[in-house]
Short mmCIF file of C-alpha atoms and ligand atoms in Angstrom, two decimals:
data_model
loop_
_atom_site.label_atom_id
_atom_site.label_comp_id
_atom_site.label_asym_id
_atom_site.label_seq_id
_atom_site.Cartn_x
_atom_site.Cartn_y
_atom_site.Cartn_z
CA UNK A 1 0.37 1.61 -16.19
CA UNK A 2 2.87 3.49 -18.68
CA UNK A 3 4.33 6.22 -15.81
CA UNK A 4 8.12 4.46 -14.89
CA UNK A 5 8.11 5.65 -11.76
CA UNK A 6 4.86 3.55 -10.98
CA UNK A 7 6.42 0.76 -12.62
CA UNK A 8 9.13 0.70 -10.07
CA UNK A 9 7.46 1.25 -7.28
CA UNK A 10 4.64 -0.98 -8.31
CA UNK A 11 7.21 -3.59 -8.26
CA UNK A 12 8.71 -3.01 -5.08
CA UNK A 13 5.55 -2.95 -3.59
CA UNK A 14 4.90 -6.12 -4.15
CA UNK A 15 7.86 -7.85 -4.22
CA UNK A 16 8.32 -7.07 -0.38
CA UNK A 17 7.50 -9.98 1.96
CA UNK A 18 8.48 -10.51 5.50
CA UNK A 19 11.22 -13.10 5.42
CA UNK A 20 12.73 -14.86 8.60
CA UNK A 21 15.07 -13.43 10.34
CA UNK A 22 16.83 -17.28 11.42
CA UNK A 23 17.76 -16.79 7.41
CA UNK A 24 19.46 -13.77 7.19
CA UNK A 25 23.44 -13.24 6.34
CA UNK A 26 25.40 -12.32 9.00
CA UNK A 27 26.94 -9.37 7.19
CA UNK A 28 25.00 -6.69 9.04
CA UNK A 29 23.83 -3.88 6.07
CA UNK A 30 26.10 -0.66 6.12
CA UNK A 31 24.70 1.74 9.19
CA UNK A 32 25.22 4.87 7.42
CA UNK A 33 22.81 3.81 4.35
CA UNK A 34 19.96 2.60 6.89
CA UNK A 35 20.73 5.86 8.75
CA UNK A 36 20.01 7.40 5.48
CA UNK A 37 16.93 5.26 4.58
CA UNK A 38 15.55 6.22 8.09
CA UNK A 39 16.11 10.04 7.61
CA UNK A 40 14.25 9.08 3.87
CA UNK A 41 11.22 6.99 5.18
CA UNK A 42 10.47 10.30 7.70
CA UNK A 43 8.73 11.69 4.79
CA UNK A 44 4.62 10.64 5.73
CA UNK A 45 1.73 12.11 6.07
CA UNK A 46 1.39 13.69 9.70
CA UNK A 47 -1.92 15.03 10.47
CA UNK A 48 -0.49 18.44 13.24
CA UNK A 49 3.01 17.70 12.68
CA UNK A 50 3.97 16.28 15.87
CA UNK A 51 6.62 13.83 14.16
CA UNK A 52 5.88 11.44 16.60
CA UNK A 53 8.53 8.72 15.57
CA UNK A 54 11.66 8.01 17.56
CA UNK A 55 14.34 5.60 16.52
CA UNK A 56 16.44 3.28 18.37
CA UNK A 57 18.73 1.99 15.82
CA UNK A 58 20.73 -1.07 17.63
CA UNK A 59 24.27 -2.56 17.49
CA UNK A 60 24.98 -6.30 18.04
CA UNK A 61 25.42 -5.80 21.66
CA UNK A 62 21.71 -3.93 22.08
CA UNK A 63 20.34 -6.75 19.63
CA UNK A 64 21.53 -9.56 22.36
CA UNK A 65 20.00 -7.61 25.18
CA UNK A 66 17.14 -7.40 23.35
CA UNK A 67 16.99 -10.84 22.41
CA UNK A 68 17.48 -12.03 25.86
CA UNK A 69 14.91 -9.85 27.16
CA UNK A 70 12.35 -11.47 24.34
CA UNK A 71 13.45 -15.12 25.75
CA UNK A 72 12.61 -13.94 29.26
CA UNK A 73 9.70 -12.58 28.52
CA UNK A 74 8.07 -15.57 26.76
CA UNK A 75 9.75 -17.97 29.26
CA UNK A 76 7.86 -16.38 32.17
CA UNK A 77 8.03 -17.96 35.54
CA UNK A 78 9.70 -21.12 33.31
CA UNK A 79 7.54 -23.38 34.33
CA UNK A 80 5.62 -24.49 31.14
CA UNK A 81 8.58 -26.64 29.39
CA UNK A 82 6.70 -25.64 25.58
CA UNK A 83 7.37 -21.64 26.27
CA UNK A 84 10.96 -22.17 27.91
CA UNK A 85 11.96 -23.47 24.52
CA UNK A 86 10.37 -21.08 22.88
CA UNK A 87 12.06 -18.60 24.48
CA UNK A 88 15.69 -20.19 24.11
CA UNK A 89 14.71 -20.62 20.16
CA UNK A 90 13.79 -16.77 20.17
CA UNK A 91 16.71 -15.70 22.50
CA UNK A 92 18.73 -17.38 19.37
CA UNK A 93 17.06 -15.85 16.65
CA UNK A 94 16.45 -12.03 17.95
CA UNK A 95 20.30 -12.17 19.67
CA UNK A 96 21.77 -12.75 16.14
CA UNK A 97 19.90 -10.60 14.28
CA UNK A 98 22.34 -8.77 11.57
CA UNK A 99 20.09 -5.59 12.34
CA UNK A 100 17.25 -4.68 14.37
CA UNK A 101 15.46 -1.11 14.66
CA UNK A 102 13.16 -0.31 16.59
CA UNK A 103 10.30 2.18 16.11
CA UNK A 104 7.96 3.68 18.83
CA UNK A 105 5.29 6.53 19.04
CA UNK A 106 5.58 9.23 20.99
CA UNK A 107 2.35 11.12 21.95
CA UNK A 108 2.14 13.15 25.11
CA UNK A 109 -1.30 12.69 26.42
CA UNK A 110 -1.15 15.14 28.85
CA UNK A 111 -0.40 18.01 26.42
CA UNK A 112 -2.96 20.49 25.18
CA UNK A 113 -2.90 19.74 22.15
CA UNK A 114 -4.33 15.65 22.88
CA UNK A 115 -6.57 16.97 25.32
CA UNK A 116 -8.54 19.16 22.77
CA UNK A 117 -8.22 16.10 19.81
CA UNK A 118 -7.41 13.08 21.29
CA UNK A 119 -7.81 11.57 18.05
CA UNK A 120 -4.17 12.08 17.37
CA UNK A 121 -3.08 9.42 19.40
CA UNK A 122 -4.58 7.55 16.60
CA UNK A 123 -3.21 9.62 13.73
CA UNK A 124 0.40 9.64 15.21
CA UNK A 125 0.17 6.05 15.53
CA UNK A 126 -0.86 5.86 12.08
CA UNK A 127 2.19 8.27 10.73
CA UNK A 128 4.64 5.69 12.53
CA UNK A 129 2.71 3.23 10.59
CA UNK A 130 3.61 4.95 7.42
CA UNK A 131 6.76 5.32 8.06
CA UNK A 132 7.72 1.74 8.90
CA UNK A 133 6.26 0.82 5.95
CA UNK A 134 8.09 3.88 3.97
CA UNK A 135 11.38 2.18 5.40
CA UNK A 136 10.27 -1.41 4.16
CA UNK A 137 10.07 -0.28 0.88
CA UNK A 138 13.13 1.72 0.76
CA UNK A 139 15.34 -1.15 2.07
CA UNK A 140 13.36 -3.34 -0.39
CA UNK A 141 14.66 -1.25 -3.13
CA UNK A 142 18.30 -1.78 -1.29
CA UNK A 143 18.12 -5.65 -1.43
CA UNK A 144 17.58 -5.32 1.96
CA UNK A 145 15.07 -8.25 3.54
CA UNK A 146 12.94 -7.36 6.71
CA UNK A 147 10.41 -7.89 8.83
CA UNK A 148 7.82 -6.09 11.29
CA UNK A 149 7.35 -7.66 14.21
CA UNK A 150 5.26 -6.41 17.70
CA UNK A 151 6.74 -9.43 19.92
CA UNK A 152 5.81 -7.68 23.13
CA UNK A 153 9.44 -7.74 24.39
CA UNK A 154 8.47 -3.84 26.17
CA UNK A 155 6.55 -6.11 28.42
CA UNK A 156 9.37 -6.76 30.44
CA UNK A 157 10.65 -4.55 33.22
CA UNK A 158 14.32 -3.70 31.69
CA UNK A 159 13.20 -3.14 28.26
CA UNK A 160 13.13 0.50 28.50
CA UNK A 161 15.87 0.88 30.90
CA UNK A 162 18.13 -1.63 28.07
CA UNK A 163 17.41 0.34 25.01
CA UNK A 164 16.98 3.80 26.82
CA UNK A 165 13.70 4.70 25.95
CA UNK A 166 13.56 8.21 26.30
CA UNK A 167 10.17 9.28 27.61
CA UNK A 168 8.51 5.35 28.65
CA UNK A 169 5.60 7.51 29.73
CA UNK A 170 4.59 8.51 26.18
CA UNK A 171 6.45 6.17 23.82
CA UNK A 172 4.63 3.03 22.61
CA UNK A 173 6.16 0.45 20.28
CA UNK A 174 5.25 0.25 16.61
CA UNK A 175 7.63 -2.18 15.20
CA UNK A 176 10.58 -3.84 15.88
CA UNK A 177 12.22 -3.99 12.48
CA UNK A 178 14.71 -6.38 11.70
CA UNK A 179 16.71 -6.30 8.64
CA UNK A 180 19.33 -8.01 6.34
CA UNK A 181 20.64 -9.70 3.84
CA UNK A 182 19.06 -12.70 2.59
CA UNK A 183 18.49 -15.45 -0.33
CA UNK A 184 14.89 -16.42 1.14
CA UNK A 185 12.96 -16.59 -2.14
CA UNK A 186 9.01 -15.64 -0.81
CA UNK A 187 6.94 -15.64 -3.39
CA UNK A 188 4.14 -12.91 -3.99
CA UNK A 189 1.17 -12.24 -1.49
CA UNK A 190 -1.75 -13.03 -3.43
CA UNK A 191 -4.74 -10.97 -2.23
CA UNK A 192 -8.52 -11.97 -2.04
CA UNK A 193 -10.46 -9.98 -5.15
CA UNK A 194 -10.87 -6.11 -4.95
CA UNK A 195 -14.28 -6.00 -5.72
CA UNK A 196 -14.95 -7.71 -2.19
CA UNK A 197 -13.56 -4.98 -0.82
CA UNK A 198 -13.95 -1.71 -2.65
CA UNK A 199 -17.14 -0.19 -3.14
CA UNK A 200 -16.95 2.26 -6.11
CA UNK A 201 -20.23 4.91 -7.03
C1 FMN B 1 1.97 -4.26 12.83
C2 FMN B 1 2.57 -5.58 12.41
C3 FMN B 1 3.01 -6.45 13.36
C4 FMN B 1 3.58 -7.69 13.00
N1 FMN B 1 4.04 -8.52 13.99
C5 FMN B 1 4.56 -9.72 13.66
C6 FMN B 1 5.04 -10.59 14.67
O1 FMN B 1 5.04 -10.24 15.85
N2 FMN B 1 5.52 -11.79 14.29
C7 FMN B 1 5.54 -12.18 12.97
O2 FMN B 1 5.95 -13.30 12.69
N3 FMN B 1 5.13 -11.35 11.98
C8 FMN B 1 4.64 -10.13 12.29
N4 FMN B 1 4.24 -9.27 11.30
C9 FMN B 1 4.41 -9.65 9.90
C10 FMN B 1 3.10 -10.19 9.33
O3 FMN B 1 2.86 -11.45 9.88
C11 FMN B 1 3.21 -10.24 7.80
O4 FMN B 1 3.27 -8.92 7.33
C12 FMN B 1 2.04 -10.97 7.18
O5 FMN B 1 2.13 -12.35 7.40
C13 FMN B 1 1.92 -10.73 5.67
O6 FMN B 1 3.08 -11.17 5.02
P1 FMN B 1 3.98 -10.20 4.12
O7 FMN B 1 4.56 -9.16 5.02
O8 FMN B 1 5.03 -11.10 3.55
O9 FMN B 1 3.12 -9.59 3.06
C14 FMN B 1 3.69 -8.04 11.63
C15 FMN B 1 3.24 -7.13 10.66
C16 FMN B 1 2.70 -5.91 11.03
C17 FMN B 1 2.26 -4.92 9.96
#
């Protein structure tokens, strides 16, 4: 590999790891440059343009709803003592997260175009995909740690009245993306051999 530019983004590639959130800095990242990043990471591959990605970037009050809404959701009817500590440990950890975004899908299933090729409730799924993963990088690149996670938080009842999902019909969750500073030191991912995996002719 002699091309720079594959260099670089060789590098970032694989340098990104998901890193705990518990460990970030407090110092929330500048919300222009993420706005920025997000605008940036837009750029994927989306089979009948529907840009099906909407963006609920939060602020430190939105970040404690959300992290209360987490705890109550794994505490359930608070009766299993294991799961109402789990949710007071995740309470903490979501409710003082420097940054959080959160990423959903939107695909109207009634529409004509899903009724003639309802594969594109795949593909749009897969474009969000992209982008998160667009967005990873780029923050990567900015110092910037994250990390994906799908804790099912939109199973509770106020989740989309609390962040104001626009159109809970349609919209499903991809990610919920938190980000930060941090000195967490992860080491590469080290993958089981290609040629267990890739068939070449
Ligand atoms: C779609 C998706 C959902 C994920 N959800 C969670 C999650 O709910 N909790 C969690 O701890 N990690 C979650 N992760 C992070 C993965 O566990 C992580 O990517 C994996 O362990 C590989 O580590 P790496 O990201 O450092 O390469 C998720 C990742 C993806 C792509």
């Amino acid at each position: 590999m002699d091309n720079q530019s594959t260099r670089i983004l060789s590098e970032i590639i694989q340098r990104r790891r998901t890193r705990k959130p518990a460990q970030f800095s407090k110092t929330p990242p500048p919300i222009e440059l993420i706005t920025e990043l997000i605008d940036i990471a837009r750029h994927a591959p989306n089979h009948h343009r529907t840009e099906p990605a909407r963006f609920y970037l939060l602020n430190q009050e939105k970040i404690r709803q959300l992290g209360k809404l987490f705890g109550e959701t794994l505490t359930g009817d608070g009766k299993d003592p294991v799961l109402v500590e789990k949710g007071s440990r995740k309470t903490m950890e979501w409710g003082e997260a420097p940054g959080i975004l959160l990423v959903t899908c939107k695909t109207d299933k009634s529409s004509g175009l899903v009724r003639k090729n309802p594969a594109v409730i795949e593909e749009d799924y897969a474009t969000c995909s992209c982008i998160c993963q667009n967005l990873l990088l780029l923050l990567e690149s900015e110092n910037i740690a994250t990390k994906w996670s799908t804790g099912a938080v939109w199973e509770h009842s106020n989740f989309a009245n609390t962040i104001g999902i626009q159109d809970p019909e349609n919209e499903r969750v991809v990610g919920i993306i938190f980000y930060g500073y941090s000195e967490q030191l992860v080491p590469e991912r080290s993958l089981s051999p290609l040629d267990q995996h890739l068939k070449t002719y």
